Amino acid sequence: MQHSAKILTLSVLSFVVIGCSYPVQQHSIQTSDVIMPAPIAARSHIAHKAAYNAVMPTMERPRLEQDTEKYQKNEVNPVHRVTDQAVSTFSIDVDTGSYTNTRRFLNDGRLPPVDAVRIEEMINYFDYQYPQPNGVHPFSVTTETVDSPWKENAKLIRIGIQAKDLALQQLPPANLVFLVDVSGSMSAADKLPLVKQTLRILTEQLRAQDKVTIITYASGEKLVLEPTSGEQKEKILAVINGLRARGSTAGEQAIQLAYKQAEKAFVKNGINRILLATDGDFNVGITDFNTLKGMVAEKRKSGISLTTLGFGTGNYNEQLMEQLADAGDGNYSYIDNKNEAKKVVQRQLSSTLATVAQDVKIQVEFNPATVKEYRLVGYENRMLKQEDFNNDHVDAGDIGAGHNVTALYEIIPVGQQGWLNDSRYQTSVKMDSTKKSEYAFVNLRG
C-alpha cells in the first residue's frame, strides 16, 4: 500500500510520577526501538489484533421485567474542516466497560442501548501489543495510517500509547479498600457471587506489603475488615466468602467511610485506591449524580483514587459507574463473567492500580496542505478545548503501568470528496510547502 503522507509525533511530557521532562525521538514503525514513530504498518495488523480474545462465555442471568438501566447520552463527534479548525484536543480514556457491557446485551440476544456503546472503550478493550518504551521514558507512541474500511477516499490514523510495564513485584505498596454493595439488588448470580469471585482472584495477587480494608453497604455501611496485610489471605478470603446480599442501597455514608479508612491506612508514595463493586443502584443517600461525582473529584486531591467494577443487569447504572471512575482518577470495568474477572484482575492488576502518568492529553494538529476534513472516532465525553492542553488545572485521564490506549481519526485527504460541501466563498489557506509529506502532528502532555 502506498501512502503519500505521514504523521509526525512530538512528545511534550512533564510527568508528575517522574517529575522531569523527556524528549522522545522518532523512529520507523518497523523498528523495535519505538518511542515516537512515524507509520506505517499493514492493515492486517489491526484486524488481527482486534480479532484476538473478542468472545468470552457468559453465564445464565435472570431477565428482569422492568429495565431501569441508566446511560449517559453522548452526541457523535462532528466532522471538522481543517481550514476552520485544524487542532483537536482530548483526554485519554483507559476504561473498557462499554465493551463487556455491550457483549452482555448481545449474549442475551438483545441490542444494547445506543448510549451504552462508547467506541473508544470498544477499541481500548484489546491489547495491540505496542512496543514497550525504552529507558526512562514512561510510554511509547505508535502512529499508523491505513485506508478507511467503510468510506471510500478516506483514511484512518491510529495513535497508540503504550505505558511502561511493571512486574507485580515492582509495584509500590498498595493500600486498597474494597467497597462492596451487599444490598438486596445484588443477590442475582451475576452480581454479588461474581463480585466475590473477583475479589478472591485479586486477593490471591496481594503481597505482604499490601493492605486491604473491606467495607460493605446495604441499608447501612459496615467495616467488616480492618486494614489487613496481604499475607493474611485466609483472613481476607473468609470475610469475602461471608458476604451476603440484603437491604436497600445506601451509598453515601459507605463512600465517605471508605475514604476515611483509605486516609487512615494511607501509604506515602504508594498506591492508595478504593475499588467500588456494585450495580450502581444507589437509592438511598447521595443519589444526585453531580453531588456524588463532585465529592469523589474532591477526594482525589488527597491522593486516593477510585476504581469502579460494574456488575449485573436490569437496574445497572452505567452512567454512575463510568463517571465516578473518571472523577476519581480511576478505571471503569464491567465484569460479566469469571473470565472477565480474571482478565481485569490478573492481566491488568498493575495497570489498574499503578499510575505511570497523570492527566494525559493528546493534541493533534492537522496539515491543511494534505488533510481536508477529519473526525475523532469516539471520546465524545473526553473532548477538551485547545487551550486546555497546556492548563494543568484541567483534569484528564491517567494511564497505568502496562496499559495501552488507542485513538482513531478518520480523515479526508485534500483533493478527495468528503462529508462536507466545499465552501463557495472561503479563501485559500497559505500552505507550508515543506510539510506536504505530513498528515498531522501529535503532541502529548501529562
GROMACS .gro file of C-alpha atoms in nm:
model
  446
    1MET     CA    1   0.000   0.000   0.000
    2GLN     CA    2   0.138   0.341  -0.097
    3HIS     CA    3   0.098   0.644   0.128
    4SER     CA    4   0.165   0.999   0.022
    5ALA     CA    5   0.184   1.146   0.369
    6LYS     CA    6   0.297   1.053   0.715
    7ILE     CA    7   0.232   1.154   1.073
    8LEU     CA    8   0.497   1.325   1.277
    9THR     CA    9   0.483   1.294   1.653
   10LEU     CA   10   0.638   1.501   1.927
   11SER     CA   11   0.621   1.440   2.298
   12VAL     CA   12   0.576   1.727   2.542
   13LEU     CA   13   0.593   1.535   2.866
   14SER     CA   14   0.607   1.662   3.223
   15PHE     CA   15   0.510   1.367   3.439
   16VAL     CA   16   0.404   1.402   3.799
   17VAL     CA   17   0.526   1.047   3.865
   18ILE     CA   18   0.878   1.117   3.740
   19GLY     CA   19   0.896   1.491   3.786
   20CYS     CA   20   1.102   1.556   3.473
   21SER     CA   21   1.061   1.622   3.103
   22TYR     CA   22   1.196   1.385   2.841
   23PRO     CA   23   1.236   1.438   2.467
   24VAL     CA   24   1.107   1.146   2.263
   25GLN     CA   25   1.278   1.058   1.937
   26GLN     CA   26   1.112   0.949   1.614
   27HIS     CA   27   1.161   0.604   1.460
   28SER     CA   28   1.010   0.389   1.191
   29ILE     CA   29   0.725   0.165   1.296
   30GLN     CA   30   0.922  -0.134   1.171
   31THR     CA   31   1.195  -0.061   1.426
   32SER     CA   32   1.162  -0.243   1.760
   33ASP     CA   33   1.311   0.054   1.943
   34VAL     CA   34   0.997   0.268   1.916
   35ILE     CA   35   0.933   0.579   2.121
   36MET     CA   36   0.756   0.826   1.892
   37PRO     CA   37   0.743   0.664   1.547
   38ALA     CA   38   0.602   0.762   1.215
   39PRO     CA   39   0.380   0.500   1.048
   40ILE     CA   40   0.311   0.274   0.857
   41ALA     CA   41   0.216  -0.089   0.922
   42ALA     CA   42  -0.014  -0.318   0.727
   43ARG     CA   43  -0.390  -0.302   0.756
   44SER     CA   44  -0.400  -0.671   0.854
   45HIS     CA   45  -0.215  -0.587   1.177
   46ILE     CA   46  -0.519  -0.404   1.311
   47ALA     CA   47  -0.765  -0.669   1.202
   48HIS     CA   48  -0.559  -0.948   1.356
   49LYS     CA   49  -0.527  -0.778   1.693
   50ALA     CA   50  -0.893  -0.678   1.703
   51ALA     CA   51  -0.994  -1.038   1.650
   52TYR     CA   52  -0.789  -1.158   1.946
   53ASN     CA   53  -0.988  -1.264   2.252
   54ALA     CA   54  -1.302  -1.093   2.123
   55VAL     CA   55  -1.550  -1.350   2.252
   56MET     CA   56  -1.591  -1.473   2.607
   57PRO     CA   57  -1.852  -1.708   2.751
   58THR     CA   58  -2.124  -1.567   2.967
   59MET     CA   59  -2.341  -1.703   3.246
   60GLU     CA   60  -2.714  -1.751   3.271
   61ARG     CA   61  -2.870  -1.446   3.431
   62PRO     CA   62  -3.227  -1.362   3.528
   63ARG     CA   63  -3.430  -1.143   3.297
   64LEU     CA   64  -3.593  -0.859   3.486
   65GLU     CA   65  -3.940  -0.748   3.386
   66GLN     CA   66  -3.852  -0.382   3.422
   67ASP     CA   67  -3.532  -0.247   3.272
   68THR     CA   68  -3.417   0.065   3.459
   69GLU     CA   69  -3.058   0.082   3.338
   70LYS     CA   70  -2.907   0.431   3.309
   71TYR     CA   71  -2.662   0.560   3.049
   72GLN     CA   72  -2.511   0.898   2.976
   73LYS     CA   73  -2.624   1.046   2.645
   74ASN     CA   74  -2.336   1.133   2.413
   75GLU     CA   75  -2.350   1.302   2.074
   76VAL     CA   76  -2.125   1.169   1.798
   77ASN     CA   77  -1.817   1.382   1.732
   78PRO     CA   78  -1.872   1.617   1.436
   79VAL     CA   79  -1.669   1.642   1.117
   80HIS     CA   80  -1.432   1.940   1.102
   81ARG     CA   81  -1.277   2.122   0.808
   82VAL     CA   82  -0.906   2.161   0.870
   83THR     CA   83  -0.919   2.514   0.730
   84ASP     CA   84  -1.175   2.600   1.001
   85GLN     CA   85  -1.037   2.401   1.294
   86ALA     CA   86  -0.701   2.235   1.248
   87VAL     CA   87  -0.642   2.135   1.612
   88SER     CA   88  -0.818   1.855   1.802
   89THR     CA   89  -0.763   1.807   2.177
   90PHE     CA   90  -0.890   1.533   2.405
   91SER     CA   91  -0.815   1.338   2.722
   92ILE     CA   92  -0.713   0.974   2.705
   93ASP     CA   93  -0.962   0.711   2.824
   94VAL     CA   94  -0.845   0.379   2.967
   95ASP     CA   95  -1.191   0.244   3.050
   96THR     CA   96  -1.314  -0.073   2.882
   97GLY     CA   97  -1.653  -0.126   3.048
   98SER     CA   98  -1.858  -0.041   2.741
   99TYR     CA   99  -1.721  -0.341   2.551
  100THR     CA  100  -1.812  -0.603   2.811
  101ASN     CA  101  -2.144  -0.437   2.890
  102THR     CA  102  -2.233  -0.441   2.519
  103ARG     CA  103  -2.121  -0.803   2.497
  104ARG     CA  104  -2.359  -0.885   2.781
  105PHE     CA  105  -2.654  -0.749   2.580
  106LEU     CA  106  -2.553  -0.946   2.271
  107ASN     CA  107  -2.509  -1.266   2.470
  108ASP     CA  108  -2.863  -1.213   2.599
  109GLY     CA  109  -2.990  -1.183   2.241
  110ARG     CA  110  -3.059  -0.810   2.267
  111LEU     CA  111  -2.921  -0.497   2.105
  112PRO     CA  112  -2.760  -0.258   2.355
  113PRO     CA  113  -2.897   0.093   2.406
  114VAL     CA  114  -2.728   0.342   2.175
  115ASP     CA  115  -2.571   0.530   2.465
  116ALA     CA  116  -2.422   0.209   2.607
  117VAL     CA  117  -2.182   0.197   2.312
  118ARG     CA  118  -1.872   0.414   2.355
  119ILE     CA  119  -1.642   0.344   2.064
  120GLU     CA  120  -1.317   0.432   2.240
  121GLU     CA  121  -1.387   0.173   2.510
  122MET     CA  122  -1.463  -0.090   2.247
  123ILE     CA  123  -1.129  -0.017   2.079
  124ASN     CA  124  -0.931   0.001   2.403
  125TYR     CA  125  -1.057  -0.335   2.527
  126PHE     CA  126  -0.798  -0.511   2.311
  127ASP     CA  127  -0.422  -0.539   2.350
  128TYR     CA  128  -0.248  -0.430   2.029
  129GLN     CA  129   0.098  -0.521   2.161
  130TYR     CA  130   0.253  -0.181   2.105
  131PRO     CA  131   0.630  -0.169   2.164
  132GLN     CA  132   0.747  -0.109   2.519
  133PRO     CA  133   0.920   0.225   2.587
  134ASN     CA  134   1.294   0.236   2.642
  135GLY     CA  135   1.495   0.366   2.934
  136VAL     CA  136   1.338   0.640   3.141
  137HIS     CA  137   1.052   0.709   2.903
  138PRO     CA  138   0.718   0.628   3.070
  139PHE     CA  139   0.547   0.527   2.746
  140SER     CA  140   0.591   0.487   2.372
  141VAL     CA  141   0.370   0.623   2.096
  142THR     CA  142   0.294   0.442   1.771
  143THR     CA  143   0.121   0.601   1.471
  144GLU     CA  144  -0.018   0.431   1.162
  145THR     CA  145  -0.226   0.526   0.857
  146VAL     CA  146  -0.445   0.291   0.650
  147ASP     CA  147  -0.735   0.323   0.408
  148SER     CA  148  -1.074   0.351   0.579
  149PRO     CA  149  -1.261   0.019   0.552
  150TRP     CA  150  -1.603   0.185   0.541
  151LYS     CA  151  -1.563   0.508   0.343
  152GLU     CA  152  -1.408   0.541   0.001
  153ASN     CA  153  -1.134   0.805  -0.030
  154ALA     CA  154  -1.099   0.829   0.350
  155LYS     CA  155  -0.811   0.713   0.568
  156LEU     CA  156  -0.776   0.612   0.931
  157ILE     CA  157  -0.499   0.746   1.151
  158ARG     CA  158  -0.423   0.536   1.456
  159ILE     CA  159  -0.244   0.678   1.760
  160GLY     CA  160  -0.132   0.413   2.010
  161ILE     CA  161   0.018   0.477   2.353
  162GLN     CA  162   0.191   0.200   2.547
  163ALA     CA  163   0.281   0.261   2.912
  164LYS     CA  164   0.588   0.101   3.065
  165ASP     CA  165   0.506  -0.240   3.205
  166LEU     CA  166   0.591  -0.320   3.565
  167ALA     CA  167   0.603  -0.663   3.723
  168LEU     CA  168   0.380  -0.707   4.026
  169GLN     CA  169   0.690  -0.724   4.245
  170GLN     CA  170   0.799  -0.381   4.121
  171LEU     CA  171   0.480  -0.205   4.223
  172PRO     CA  172   0.489   0.015   4.532
  173PRO     CA  173   0.295  -0.099   4.841
  174ALA     CA  174  -0.081  -0.085   4.794
  175ASN     CA  175  -0.348   0.040   5.034
  176LEU     CA  176  -0.672  -0.098   4.893
  177VAL     CA  177  -1.026  -0.051   5.019
  178PHE     CA  178  -1.285  -0.295   4.883
  179LEU     CA  179  -1.619  -0.113   4.896
  180VAL     CA  180  -1.881  -0.380   4.828
  181ASP     CA  181  -2.253  -0.333   4.762
  182VAL     CA  182  -2.437  -0.611   4.952
  183SER     CA  183  -2.787  -0.469   4.910
  184GLY     CA  184  -3.081  -0.684   4.804
  185SER     CA  185  -3.038  -0.578   4.441
  186MET     CA  186  -2.703  -0.762   4.439
  187SER     CA  187  -2.844  -1.109   4.509
  188ALA     CA  188  -2.850  -1.227   4.144
  189ALA     CA  189  -2.586  -1.476   4.024
  190ASP     CA  190  -2.416  -1.215   3.804
  191LYS     CA  191  -2.383  -0.968   4.091
  192LEU     CA  192  -2.257  -1.043   4.445
  193PRO     CA  193  -2.149  -1.404   4.371
  194LEU     CA  194  -1.941  -1.271   4.080
  195VAL     CA  195  -1.811  -0.984   4.296
  196LYS     CA  196  -1.686  -1.240   4.548
  197GLN     CA  197  -1.514  -1.440   4.276
  198THR     CA  198  -1.344  -1.123   4.152
  199LEU     CA  199  -1.223  -1.023   4.499
  200ARG     CA  200  -1.090  -1.374   4.563
  201ILE     CA  201  -0.882  -1.354   4.245
  202LEU     CA  202  -0.749  -1.013   4.347
  203THR     CA  203  -0.670  -1.132   4.699
  204GLU     CA  204  -0.451  -1.412   4.564
  205GLN     CA  205  -0.235  -1.147   4.393
  206LEU     CA  206  -0.168  -0.948   4.710
  207ARG     CA  207   0.179  -0.922   4.860
  208ALA     CA  208   0.285  -0.896   5.223
  209GLN     CA  209   0.343  -0.520   5.188
  210ASP     CA  210  -0.011  -0.462   5.062
  211LYS     CA  211  -0.303  -0.378   5.292
  212VAL     CA  212  -0.673  -0.445   5.238
  213THR     CA  213  -0.977  -0.297   5.408
  214ILE     CA  214  -1.329  -0.424   5.334
  215ILE     CA  215  -1.643  -0.214   5.378
  216THR     CA  216  -1.993  -0.327   5.290
  217TYR     CA  217  -2.307  -0.126   5.247
  218ALA     CA  218  -2.678  -0.201   5.218
  219SER     CA  219  -2.926  -0.027   5.448
  220GLY     CA  220  -2.616   0.097   5.629
  221GLU     CA  221  -2.239   0.083   5.599
  222LYS     CA  222  -2.018  -0.162   5.791
  223LEU     CA  223  -1.644  -0.200   5.834
  224VAL     CA  224  -1.606  -0.579   5.809
  225LEU     CA  225  -1.226  -0.594   5.780
  226GLU     CA  226  -0.975  -0.354   5.932
  227PRO     CA  227  -0.658  -0.286   5.730
  228THR     CA  228  -0.502  -0.631   5.690
  229SER     CA  229  -0.170  -0.739   5.538
  230GLY     CA  230  -0.185  -0.920   5.205
  231GLU     CA  231  -0.001  -1.215   5.357
  232GLN     CA  232  -0.310  -1.291   5.570
  233LYS     CA  233  -0.501  -1.424   5.272
  234GLU     CA  234  -0.709  -1.675   5.468
  235LYS     CA  235  -0.845  -1.399   5.690
  236ILE     CA  236  -0.930  -1.178   5.391
  237LEU     CA  237  -1.091  -1.465   5.199
  238ALA     CA  238  -1.302  -1.564   5.500
  239VAL     CA  239  -1.455  -1.216   5.509
  240ILE     CA  240  -1.518  -1.218   5.133
  241ASN     CA  241  -1.682  -1.562   5.149
  242GLY     CA  242  -1.913  -1.443   5.425
  243LEU     CA  243  -2.066  -1.155   5.229
  244ARG     CA  244  -2.446  -1.178   5.190
  245ALA     CA  245  -2.693  -0.959   4.995
  246ARG     CA  246  -2.979  -0.790   5.180
  247GLY     CA  247  -3.139  -0.448   5.240
  248SER     CA  248  -3.158  -0.127   5.035
  249THR     CA  249  -2.865   0.063   4.885
  250ALA     CA  250  -2.730   0.348   5.097
  251GLY     CA  251  -2.409   0.453   4.928
  252GLU     CA  252  -2.342   0.797   5.075
  253GLN     CA  253  -2.207   0.707   5.418
  254ALA     CA  254  -2.029   0.400   5.279
  255ILE     CA  255  -1.825   0.600   5.029
  256GLN     CA  256  -1.737   0.853   5.296
  257LEU     CA  257  -1.630   0.571   5.529
  258ALA     CA  258  -1.421   0.418   5.250
  259TYR     CA  259  -1.227   0.741   5.204
  260LYS     CA  260  -1.188   0.776   5.580
  261GLN     CA  261  -1.037   0.427   5.604
  262ALA     CA  262  -0.816   0.487   5.300
  263GLU     CA  263  -0.682   0.802   5.463
  264LYS     CA  264  -0.626   0.614   5.789
  265ALA     CA  265  -0.411   0.349   5.617
  266PHE     CA  266  -0.257   0.592   5.363
  267VAL     CA  267   0.076   0.479   5.217
  268LYS     CA  268   0.307   0.763   5.122
  269ASN     CA  269   0.449   0.711   4.770
  270GLY     CA  270   0.232   0.402   4.743
  271ILE     CA  271  -0.092   0.300   4.573
  272ASN     CA  272  -0.398   0.428   4.757
  273ARG     CA  273  -0.720   0.322   4.590
  274ILE     CA  274  -1.083   0.238   4.658
  275LEU     CA  275  -1.239  -0.039   4.449
  276LEU     CA  276  -1.617   0.005   4.434
  277ALA     CA  277  -1.804  -0.312   4.333
  278THR     CA  278  -2.174  -0.253   4.265
  279ASP     CA  279  -2.456  -0.243   4.013
  280GLY     CA  280  -2.470   0.133   4.074
  281ASP     CA  281  -2.824   0.123   4.209
  282PHE     CA  282  -2.797   0.397   4.472
  283ASN     CA  283  -3.148   0.455   4.602
  284VAL     CA  284  -3.074   0.599   4.946
  285GLY     CA  285  -2.832   0.875   5.048
  286ILE     CA  286  -2.648   1.078   4.786
  287THR     CA  287  -2.846   0.998   4.473
  288ASP     CA  288  -2.786   1.331   4.299
  289PHE     CA  289  -2.531   1.243   4.033
  290ASN     CA  290  -2.341   1.572   4.027
  291THR     CA  291  -2.317   1.585   4.406
  292LEU     CA  292  -2.175   1.234   4.425
  293LYS     CA  293  -1.931   1.296   4.140
  294GLY     CA  294  -1.821   1.623   4.297
  295MET     CA  295  -1.746   1.452   4.626
  296VAL     CA  296  -1.529   1.189   4.454
  297ALA     CA  297  -1.347   1.455   4.250
  298GLU     CA  298  -1.270   1.649   4.567
  299LYS     CA  299  -1.138   1.340   4.746
  300ARG     CA  300  -0.895   1.252   4.466
  301LYS     CA  301  -0.692   1.561   4.558
  302SER     CA  302  -0.580   1.377   4.873
  303GLY     CA  303  -0.405   1.113   4.661
  304ILE     CA  304  -0.676   0.846   4.687
  305SER     CA  305  -0.822   0.724   4.359
  306LEU     CA  306  -1.145   0.537   4.288
  307THR     CA  307  -1.190   0.243   4.051
  308THR     CA  308  -1.538   0.110   3.974
  309LEU     CA  309  -1.625  -0.251   3.894
  310GLY     CA  310  -1.973  -0.288   3.747
  311PHE     CA  311  -2.191  -0.598   3.776
  312GLY     CA  312  -2.538  -0.715   3.684
  313THR     CA  313  -2.829  -0.629   3.460
  314GLY     CA  314  -3.175  -0.476   3.468
  315ASN     CA  315  -3.108  -0.191   3.712
  316TYR     CA  316  -2.746  -0.130   3.617
  317ASN     CA  317  -2.641   0.236   3.646
  318GLU     CA  318  -2.359   0.254   3.393
  319GLN     CA  319  -2.358   0.633   3.385
  320LEU     CA  320  -2.275   0.643   3.755
  321MET     CA  321  -2.001   0.381   3.729
  322GLU     CA  322  -1.819   0.538   3.435
  323GLN     CA  323  -1.837   0.896   3.556
  324LEU     CA  324  -1.739   0.814   3.915
  325ALA     CA  325  -1.424   0.639   3.791
  326ASP     CA  326  -1.343   0.939   3.571
  327ALA     CA  327  -1.393   1.179   3.861
  328GLY     CA  328  -1.184   0.961   4.090
  329ASP     CA  329  -0.888   0.924   3.850
  330GLY     CA  330  -0.953   0.550   3.834
  331ASN     CA  331  -1.068   0.289   3.585
  332TYR     CA  332  -1.413   0.160   3.499
  333SER     CA  333  -1.462  -0.206   3.409
  334TYR     CA  334  -1.779  -0.409   3.364
  335ILE     CA  335  -1.747  -0.773   3.469
  336ASP     CA  336  -1.996  -1.016   3.316
  337ASN     CA  337  -1.828  -1.350   3.387
  338LYS     CA  338  -1.540  -1.516   3.571
  339ASN     CA  339  -1.311  -1.499   3.268
  340GLU     CA  340  -1.353  -1.123   3.253
  341ALA     CA  341  -1.285  -1.102   3.627
  342LYS     CA  342  -0.954  -1.283   3.571
  343LYS     CA  343  -0.868  -1.053   3.281
  344VAL     CA  344  -0.936  -0.737   3.479
  345VAL     CA  345  -0.763  -0.852   3.797
  346GLN     CA  346  -0.477  -1.075   3.684
  347ARG     CA  347  -0.374  -0.929   3.349
  348GLN     CA  348  -0.442  -0.569   3.436
  349LEU     CA  349  -0.369  -0.553   3.808
  350SER     CA  350  -0.069  -0.326   3.762
  351SER     CA  351  -0.240  -0.101   3.506
  352THR     CA  352  -0.549  -0.074   3.726
  353LEU     CA  353  -0.357   0.025   4.037
  354ALA     CA  354  -0.018   0.180   3.949
  355THR     CA  355  -0.031   0.513   3.765
  356VAL     CA  356   0.254   0.586   3.524
  357ALA     CA  357   0.134   0.927   3.401
  358GLN     CA  358  -0.141   1.157   3.524
  359ASP     CA  359  -0.375   1.386   3.331
  360VAL     CA  360  -0.259   1.267   2.989
  361LYS     CA  361  -0.386   1.480   2.700
  362ILE     CA  362  -0.348   1.437   2.326
  363GLN     CA  363  -0.348   1.728   2.082
  364VAL     CA  364  -0.341   1.666   1.708
  365GLU     CA  365  -0.274   1.943   1.455
  366PHE     CA  366  -0.379   1.851   1.102
  367ASN     CA  367  -0.190   1.975   0.798
  368PRO     CA  368  -0.421   2.176   0.567
  369ALA     CA  369  -0.189   2.101   0.275
  370THR     CA  370  -0.276   1.730   0.292
  371VAL     CA  371  -0.591   1.689   0.506
  372LYS     CA  372  -0.927   1.836   0.407
  373GLU     CA  373  -1.157   1.705   0.683
  374TYR     CA  374  -1.130   1.490   0.996
  375ARG     CA  375  -1.332   1.342   1.278
  376LEU     CA  376  -1.226   1.173   1.603
  377VAL     CA  377  -1.384   0.830   1.645
  378GLY     CA  378  -1.524   0.813   1.999
  379TYR     CA  379  -1.402   1.007   2.306
  380GLU     CA  380  -1.717   1.224   2.294
  381ASN     CA  381  -1.715   1.286   2.670
  382ARG     CA  382  -1.337   1.340   2.673
  383MET     CA  383  -1.311   1.637   2.438
  384LEU     CA  384  -1.113   1.940   2.558
  385LYS     CA  385  -1.069   2.297   2.442
  386GLN     CA  386  -0.746   2.376   2.259
  387GLU     CA  387  -0.625   2.595   2.545
  388ASP     CA  388  -0.688   2.313   2.797
  389PHE     CA  389  -0.389   2.122   2.661
  390ASN     CA  390  -0.139   2.343   2.847
  391ASN     CA  391  -0.361   2.400   3.150
  392ASP     CA  392  -0.254   2.163   3.427
  393HIS     CA  393  -0.564   2.253   3.627
  394VAL     CA  394  -0.784   2.077   3.371
  395ASP     CA  395  -0.830   1.713   3.467
  396ALA     CA  396  -0.763   1.435   3.216
  397GLY     CA  397  -0.724   1.057   3.218
  398ASP     CA  398  -0.441   0.871   3.388
  399ILE     CA  399  -0.255   0.578   3.236
  400GLY     CA  400  -0.143   0.281   3.445
  401ALA     CA  401   0.162   0.057   3.418
  402GLY     CA  402   0.143  -0.173   3.117
  403HIS     CA  403  -0.175  -0.016   2.987
  404ASN     CA  404  -0.223   0.087   2.626
  405VAL     CA  405  -0.456   0.346   2.476
  406THR     CA  406  -0.567   0.376   2.115
  407ALA     CA  407  -0.735   0.664   1.932
  408LEU     CA  408  -0.859   0.668   1.573
  409TYR     CA  409  -0.910   0.968   1.344
  410GLU     CA  410  -1.087   0.935   1.011
  411ILE     CA  411  -0.956   1.188   0.760
  412ILE     CA  412  -1.032   1.300   0.405
  413PRO     CA  413  -0.715   1.388   0.212
  414VAL     CA  414  -0.705   1.708   0.009
  415GLY     CA  415  -0.848   1.659  -0.339
  416GLN     CA  416  -1.099   1.392  -0.231
  417GLN     CA  417  -1.475   1.424  -0.181
  418GLY     CA  418  -1.551   1.446   0.190
  419TRP     CA  419  -1.854   1.467   0.418
  420LEU     CA  420  -1.897   1.843   0.379
  421ASN     CA  421  -1.968   2.055   0.074
  422ASP     CA  422  -1.689   2.285  -0.038
  423SER     CA  423  -1.726   2.647   0.070
  424ARG     CA  424  -1.812   2.888  -0.210
  425TYR     CA  425  -1.653   3.194  -0.053
  426GLN     CA  426  -1.379   3.051   0.167
  427THR     CA  427  -1.040   3.196   0.086
  428SER     CA  428  -0.746   2.963   0.037
  429VAL     CA  429  -0.516   2.899   0.331
  430LYS     CA  430  -0.145   2.962   0.299
  431MET     CA  431   0.029   2.624   0.294
  432ASP     CA  432   0.379   2.532   0.408
  433SER     CA  433   0.519   2.360   0.100
  434THR     CA  434   0.789   2.189   0.308
  435LYS     CA  435   0.531   1.987   0.507
  436LYS     CA  436   0.344   1.818   0.222
  437SER     CA  437   0.465   1.475   0.333
  438GLU     CA  438   0.284   1.508   0.666
  439TYR     CA  439  -0.078   1.443   0.761
  440ALA     CA  440  -0.065   1.564   1.120
  441PHE     CA  441   0.147   1.648   1.422
  442VAL     CA  442   0.074   1.477   1.755
  443ASN     CA  443   0.151   1.634   2.092
  444LEU     CA  444   0.120   1.459   2.428
  445ARG     CA  445   0.111   1.613   2.772
  446GLY     CA  446   0.082   1.451   3.110
   0.00000   0.00000   0.00000
